[in-house]
Structure formats: C-alpha cells, structure tokens
Amino acid sequence: MKIENQKRTRSKLTWLEFFTEVKEFYELNGCLPAKDLTDTHEKRLQIWCNNQKQLFKDNKLSADRVQMLLGISSEILKDRRTSLWDNTFRTLKVFFQENGVLPTTLSKDSLEKKLAGWVQTQKLVKKDGKMNLEREKLLLEFLPTFFQENRGHGYSDDEWAENFGEFKKFFELNNRLPSKYSINKDNKEELILANWVGTQRLNYRNKNILPEREKLLLEVYPAFFIVREMKRRYCVSKRRNKPKF
C-alpha cells in the first residue's frame, strides 16, 4: 500500500491528524486501511477507523465529524453487521442532537439533504402502511412527532409552539436572542434555541414561514428578522474603521 514518505513519529495523534492521514491514505490507495496490513502505522489508522465506527454506533460522534468522515468515503462509518437503515437512523439522531431540528431539503449541505430525503421516505412508507413496526417504534421513541405533517422546515405545529414558548421565556429573561457564540458554551438549551432562531430566519428569507408564526415572532422582538444583517454591517463597519499601523 502507498503511504506518505513522511510519517509522524509522535505516539499520540489528535483526531484531526488521524483524519488527515486516513484521508491521504484513501486518496493514494482508493480504499480504507484494512485489517491485513503489515505496516504498523497503517494498522493504527485502521484501528482508528474502527473506533470512529463504534463512536458513531454509540451516538458519541458529533455531526461535524460524521460529515467530515463521510466526505472521505460513504463506507467509512458503515457497520456490515447492521443495515443501511440503521446507519442512516444513527446519522439522523446525531444531526438532531446537534441542531435541535430535523434536516431539510432546503439546505445547501449535501448530507443534510440526503437525510431530509430519507425522513420523507420513512413518512411515505408509513403512510402507505408498509413500515416495519420495529422501525416505526424506533422513530417514535426518537421523536414522538416524527410522522406528523410538518408546516415549514421540520416542525409540526405543536413542536413549533413549544419551541416558541421556550424562545419567548429566554428572551424575556435575558433581553437578547439566543446565540451560538454565547459565553456559556455548555448551555445546550441556548444552542438549540439559537439553531431554531436561525431556522425561522431561513424560512422567512425563503418565504416559507406561516404568517401567524411571523406575527408571533415579531411581537416578541420587532427586529427578529433583521438582526443578523444589522450585525453583519456593524462588523464590516468596525473593520473599515480599524486604525492601520
């Protein structure tokens, strides 16, 4: 097998370093590191790949890392002992845990689009009465509103109302919108709300938001849909006015 001439000699590599070396290996050889390799370093890469599969199986791999790994090869996270359905379902759960929303076909991200298509397929299979009862149970345990008709970017009416209530409480308590860049980075609730706010803005820009929802959001904060643009202009203005040394 081909591999870079310059190998790292450190006993421990970071996740990103392992990722880079596996990617380079795949680009050079057209395959992932295998069990029968004799090179010690290549064996380490193969073990690392297996560890990523296990983390993915245990829902302990972040959505960003899942996407990066799938960018190398669609085979890298597949467990031959489980079905394609199971693997896709795990990927969906990781996405939902990270974003607090189901994937949408409006996204520019290829992985999210594929997941959104898979979600729609499950709903159609259920509607046609052809869904496996065990799979239906798994989907409902994951998200009780999974099969409800969505009215805009991944949210049923009940789910949207619940998220809106949480958003309104947050705004009244903090007098600001939830932010992904909050000082309190461990606050997962704020991150989920920030993603939800971003979703509402995306729906608004795409003219895909219900009038009653738009009205409710503007009642909480009249500048709800223009804050991001104002912030961008403010940042640009600051850069322009920055003194040169």
Coordinates of C-alpha atoms in Angstrom, one line a residue, residues 2-245:
K2 CA 1.1 3.5 -0.8
I3 CA 1.5 6.0 2.1
E4 CA 3.2 9.2 2.7
N5 CA 7.0 9.1 3.0
Q6 CA 7.0 11.4 6.0
K7 CA 5.2 9.6 8.9
R8 CA 4.6 11.2 12.2
T9 CA 6.7 9.7 14.9
R10 CA 4.7 11.0 17.9
S11 CA 3.0 8.3 19.9
K12 CA -0.3 10.2 20.0
L13 CA -2.1 12.0 17.2
T14 CA -5.0 14.3 17.5
W15 CA -8.4 13.4 16.0
L16 CA -7.8 15.9 13.1
E17 CA -4.3 14.5 12.4
F18 CA -5.7 10.9 12.2
F19 CA -8.5 12.1 10.0
T20 CA -6.0 13.8 7.6
E21 CA -3.8 10.7 7.4
V22 CA -6.8 8.4 6.7
K23 CA -8.0 10.9 4.0
E24 CA -4.5 10.9 2.4
F25 CA -4.4 7.1 2.6
Y26 CA -7.7 6.8 0.8
E27 CA -6.7 9.3 -1.9
L28 CA -3.5 7.4 -2.5
N29 CA -4.9 3.9 -2.5
G30 CA -8.6 4.3 -3.3
C31 CA -9.6 2.3 -0.2
L32 CA -9.6 2.5 3.6
P33 CA -6.9 0.9 5.8
A34 CA -7.6 -2.8 6.2
K35 CA -7.0 -5.4 8.9
D36 CA -4.4 -7.4 6.9
L37 CA -2.0 -4.5 6.5
T38 CA 1.5 -5.3 7.8
D39 CA 2.7 -1.7 8.3
T40 CA 2.3 -0.7 11.9
H41 CA 1.2 2.9 11.2
E42 CA -1.4 1.7 8.7
K43 CA -2.7 -0.7 11.3
R44 CA -3.1 2.3 13.7
L45 CA -5.2 4.1 11.0
Q46 CA -7.4 1.0 10.6
I47 CA -7.9 0.8 14.4
W48 CA -8.8 4.5 14.5
C49 CA -11.4 4.0 11.7
N50 CA -13.0 1.1 13.7
N51 CA -13.1 3.4 16.8
Q52 CA -15.0 6.0 14.8
K53 CA -17.5 3.4 13.7
Q54 CA -18.0 2.4 17.3
L55 CA -18.4 6.0 18.5
F56 CA -20.9 6.5 15.7
K57 CA -22.8 3.4 16.7
D58 CA -22.9 4.7 20.3
N59 CA -24.1 8.2 19.2
K60 CA -21.0 9.7 20.5
L61 CA -19.7 11.2 17.3
S62 CA -20.5 14.9 16.6
A63 CA -22.4 15.8 13.4
D64 CA -19.4 17.8 12.1
R65 CA -17.1 14.8 12.4
V66 CA -19.7 12.5 10.9
Q67 CA -19.9 14.8 7.9
M68 CA -16.1 15.0 7.6
L69 CA -15.7 11.2 7.7
L70 CA -18.4 10.7 5.1
G71 CA -16.5 13.2 3.0
I72 CA -13.7 10.7 2.7
S73 CA -15.9 7.7 1.9
S74 CA -19.5 6.7 2.4
E75 CA -18.2 3.3 3.6
I76 CA -16.1 4.6 6.5
L77 CA -18.9 4.5 9.1
K78 CA -20.8 1.5 7.8
D79 CA -21.0 -1.5 10.0
R80 CA -21.5 -4.6 7.9
R81 CA -23.3 -6.2 10.8
T82 CA -26.1 -3.6 10.7
S83 CA -28.3 -2.4 7.8
L84 CA -28.1 0.8 5.8
W85 CA -31.4 1.9 7.5
D86 CA -29.8 1.6 11.0
N87 CA -26.8 3.5 9.9
T88 CA -28.9 6.3 8.4
F89 CA -31.1 6.4 11.5
R90 CA -28.0 6.9 13.7
T91 CA -26.8 9.7 11.5
L92 CA -30.2 11.4 11.8
K93 CA -30.1 11.2 15.6
V94 CA -26.6 12.8 15.6
F95 CA -27.9 15.6 13.4
F96 CA -30.9 16.2 15.5
Q97 CA -28.9 16.2 18.8
E98 CA -26.5 18.8 17.3
N99 CA -29.1 21.0 15.6
G100 CA -32.4 20.5 17.5
V101 CA -34.3 20.2 14.2
L102 CA -35.0 17.7 11.5
P103 CA -32.9 18.0 8.3
T104 CA -34.4 20.0 5.4
T105 CA -34.2 19.6 1.7
L106 CA -33.8 23.4 1.5
S107 CA -30.3 23.1 3.0
K108 CA -27.2 23.6 0.8
D109 CA -25.4 20.8 2.7
S110 CA -25.4 17.5 0.8
L111 CA -25.5 15.3 3.9
E112 CA -28.5 17.2 5.3
K113 CA -30.3 17.0 2.0
K114 CA -29.8 13.2 1.9
L115 CA -31.1 12.9 5.5
A116 CA -34.1 15.0 4.7
G117 CA -34.9 12.7 1.7
W118 CA -34.6 9.7 4.0
V119 CA -37.0 11.3 6.5
Q120 CA -39.6 11.9 3.8
T121 CA -39.2 8.3 2.6
Q122 CA -40.0 7.0 6.1
K123 CA -43.1 9.1 6.2
L124 CA -44.3 7.8 2.8
V125 CA -43.6 4.2 3.8
K126 CA -45.6 4.7 7.0
K127 CA -48.5 6.5 5.0
D128 CA -48.6 3.5 2.6
G129 CA -48.9 1.1 5.5
K130 CA -45.6 -0.7 4.6
M131 CA -43.4 0.3 7.6
N132 CA -41.8 -2.3 9.8
L133 CA -43.4 -2.0 13.3
E134 CA -40.0 -2.1 15.0
R135 CA -38.7 0.8 12.8
E136 CA -41.8 2.8 13.5
K137 CA -41.3 2.3 17.2
L138 CA -37.7 3.5 17.0
L139 CA -38.7 6.6 15.1
L140 CA -41.4 7.5 17.5
E141 CA -39.1 6.9 20.5
F142 CA -36.6 9.2 18.9
L143 CA -39.2 11.9 18.1
P144 CA -42.9 11.5 19.0
T145 CA -43.9 14.0 16.3
F146 CA -41.8 12.3 13.6
F147 CA -44.8 11.3 11.4
Q148 CA -46.8 14.5 11.9
E149 CA -47.3 16.7 8.9
N150 CA -44.7 19.5 9.1
R151 CA -45.7 23.0 8.1
G152 CA -42.3 24.5 7.4
H153 CA -38.7 23.3 7.9
G154 CA -39.0 20.3 10.2
Y155 CA -41.5 21.5 12.8
S156 CA -45.1 20.4 13.5
D157 CA -47.5 22.9 14.9
D158 CA -47.2 21.6 18.5
E159 CA -43.4 21.3 18.3
W160 CA -43.1 24.9 16.9
A161 CA -45.4 26.3 19.6
E162 CA -43.3 24.5 22.3
N163 CA -40.0 25.9 20.9
F164 CA -41.6 29.4 20.6
G165 CA -42.6 29.2 24.2
E166 CA -39.0 28.4 25.2
F167 CA -37.7 31.1 23.0
K168 CA -40.0 33.7 24.5
K169 CA -39.0 32.8 28.0
F170 CA -35.3 33.0 27.1
F171 CA -35.8 36.5 25.5
E172 CA -37.8 37.8 28.5
L173 CA -35.2 36.5 30.9
N174 CA -32.1 37.6 29.1
N175 CA -33.3 40.5 27.0
R176 CA -31.5 39.2 23.9
L177 CA -31.7 36.5 21.3
P178 CA -30.1 33.1 22.0
S179 CA -26.7 32.8 20.3
K180 CA -24.4 30.0 19.1
Y181 CA -21.5 32.1 20.3
S182 CA -22.7 32.6 23.9
I183 CA -20.1 32.9 26.6
N184 CA -21.8 29.9 28.3
K185 CA -20.8 27.4 25.6
D186 CA -22.0 24.5 27.8
N187 CA -25.6 25.7 27.6
K188 CA -27.1 23.2 25.2
E189 CA -30.6 24.6 25.6
E190 CA -29.4 28.0 24.3
L191 CA -27.6 26.3 21.3
I192 CA -30.8 24.5 20.3
L193 CA -32.8 27.8 20.6
A194 CA -30.1 29.6 18.5
N195 CA -30.5 27.0 15.8
W196 CA -34.3 27.3 16.0
V197 CA -34.0 31.1 15.6
G198 CA -31.7 30.6 12.5
T199 CA -34.3 28.2 11.1
Q200 CA -37.1 30.8 11.4
R201 CA -34.9 33.4 9.7
L202 CA -34.1 31.0 6.9
N203 CA -37.8 30.2 6.4
Y204 CA -38.5 34.0 6.3
R205 CA -35.9 34.6 3.6
N206 CA -37.2 31.7 1.6
K207 CA -40.8 33.0 2.0
N208 CA -41.6 29.7 3.7
I209 CA -42.9 30.9 7.1
L210 CA -46.6 30.9 8.1
P211 CA -48.0 34.5 8.6
E212 CA -49.2 33.7 12.1
R213 CA -45.7 32.4 13.1
E214 CA -44.1 35.5 11.7
K215 CA -46.5 37.7 13.7
L216 CA -45.8 35.9 16.9
L217 CA -42.0 36.3 16.5
L218 CA -42.3 40.0 15.7
E219 CA -44.4 40.5 18.8
V220 CA -41.6 39.2 20.9
Y221 CA -38.9 41.1 19.1
P222 CA -39.8 43.6 16.3
A223 CA -36.3 43.3 14.8
F224 CA -36.3 39.5 14.8
F225 CA -35.7 39.1 11.1
I226 CA -33.2 41.9 10.5
V227 CA -30.8 41.5 13.5
R228 CA -28.3 39.3 11.6
E229 CA -28.0 41.7 8.7
M230 CA -27.5 44.7 11.0
K231 CA -24.9 42.8 12.9
R232 CA -23.0 42.0 9.7
R233 CA -23.0 45.6 8.6
Y234 CA -21.8 46.6 12.1
C235 CA -18.9 44.1 11.9
V236 CA -17.9 45.4 8.4
S237 CA -18.0 49.0 9.6
K238 CA -15.7 48.1 12.5
R239 CA -13.2 46.5 10.2
R240 CA -13.2 49.5 7.9
N241 CA -12.7 52.0 10.8
K242 CA -9.9 49.9 12.3
P243 CA -6.7 52.0 12.5
K244 CA -3.7 50.9 10.4
F245 CA -0.3 50.6 12.0

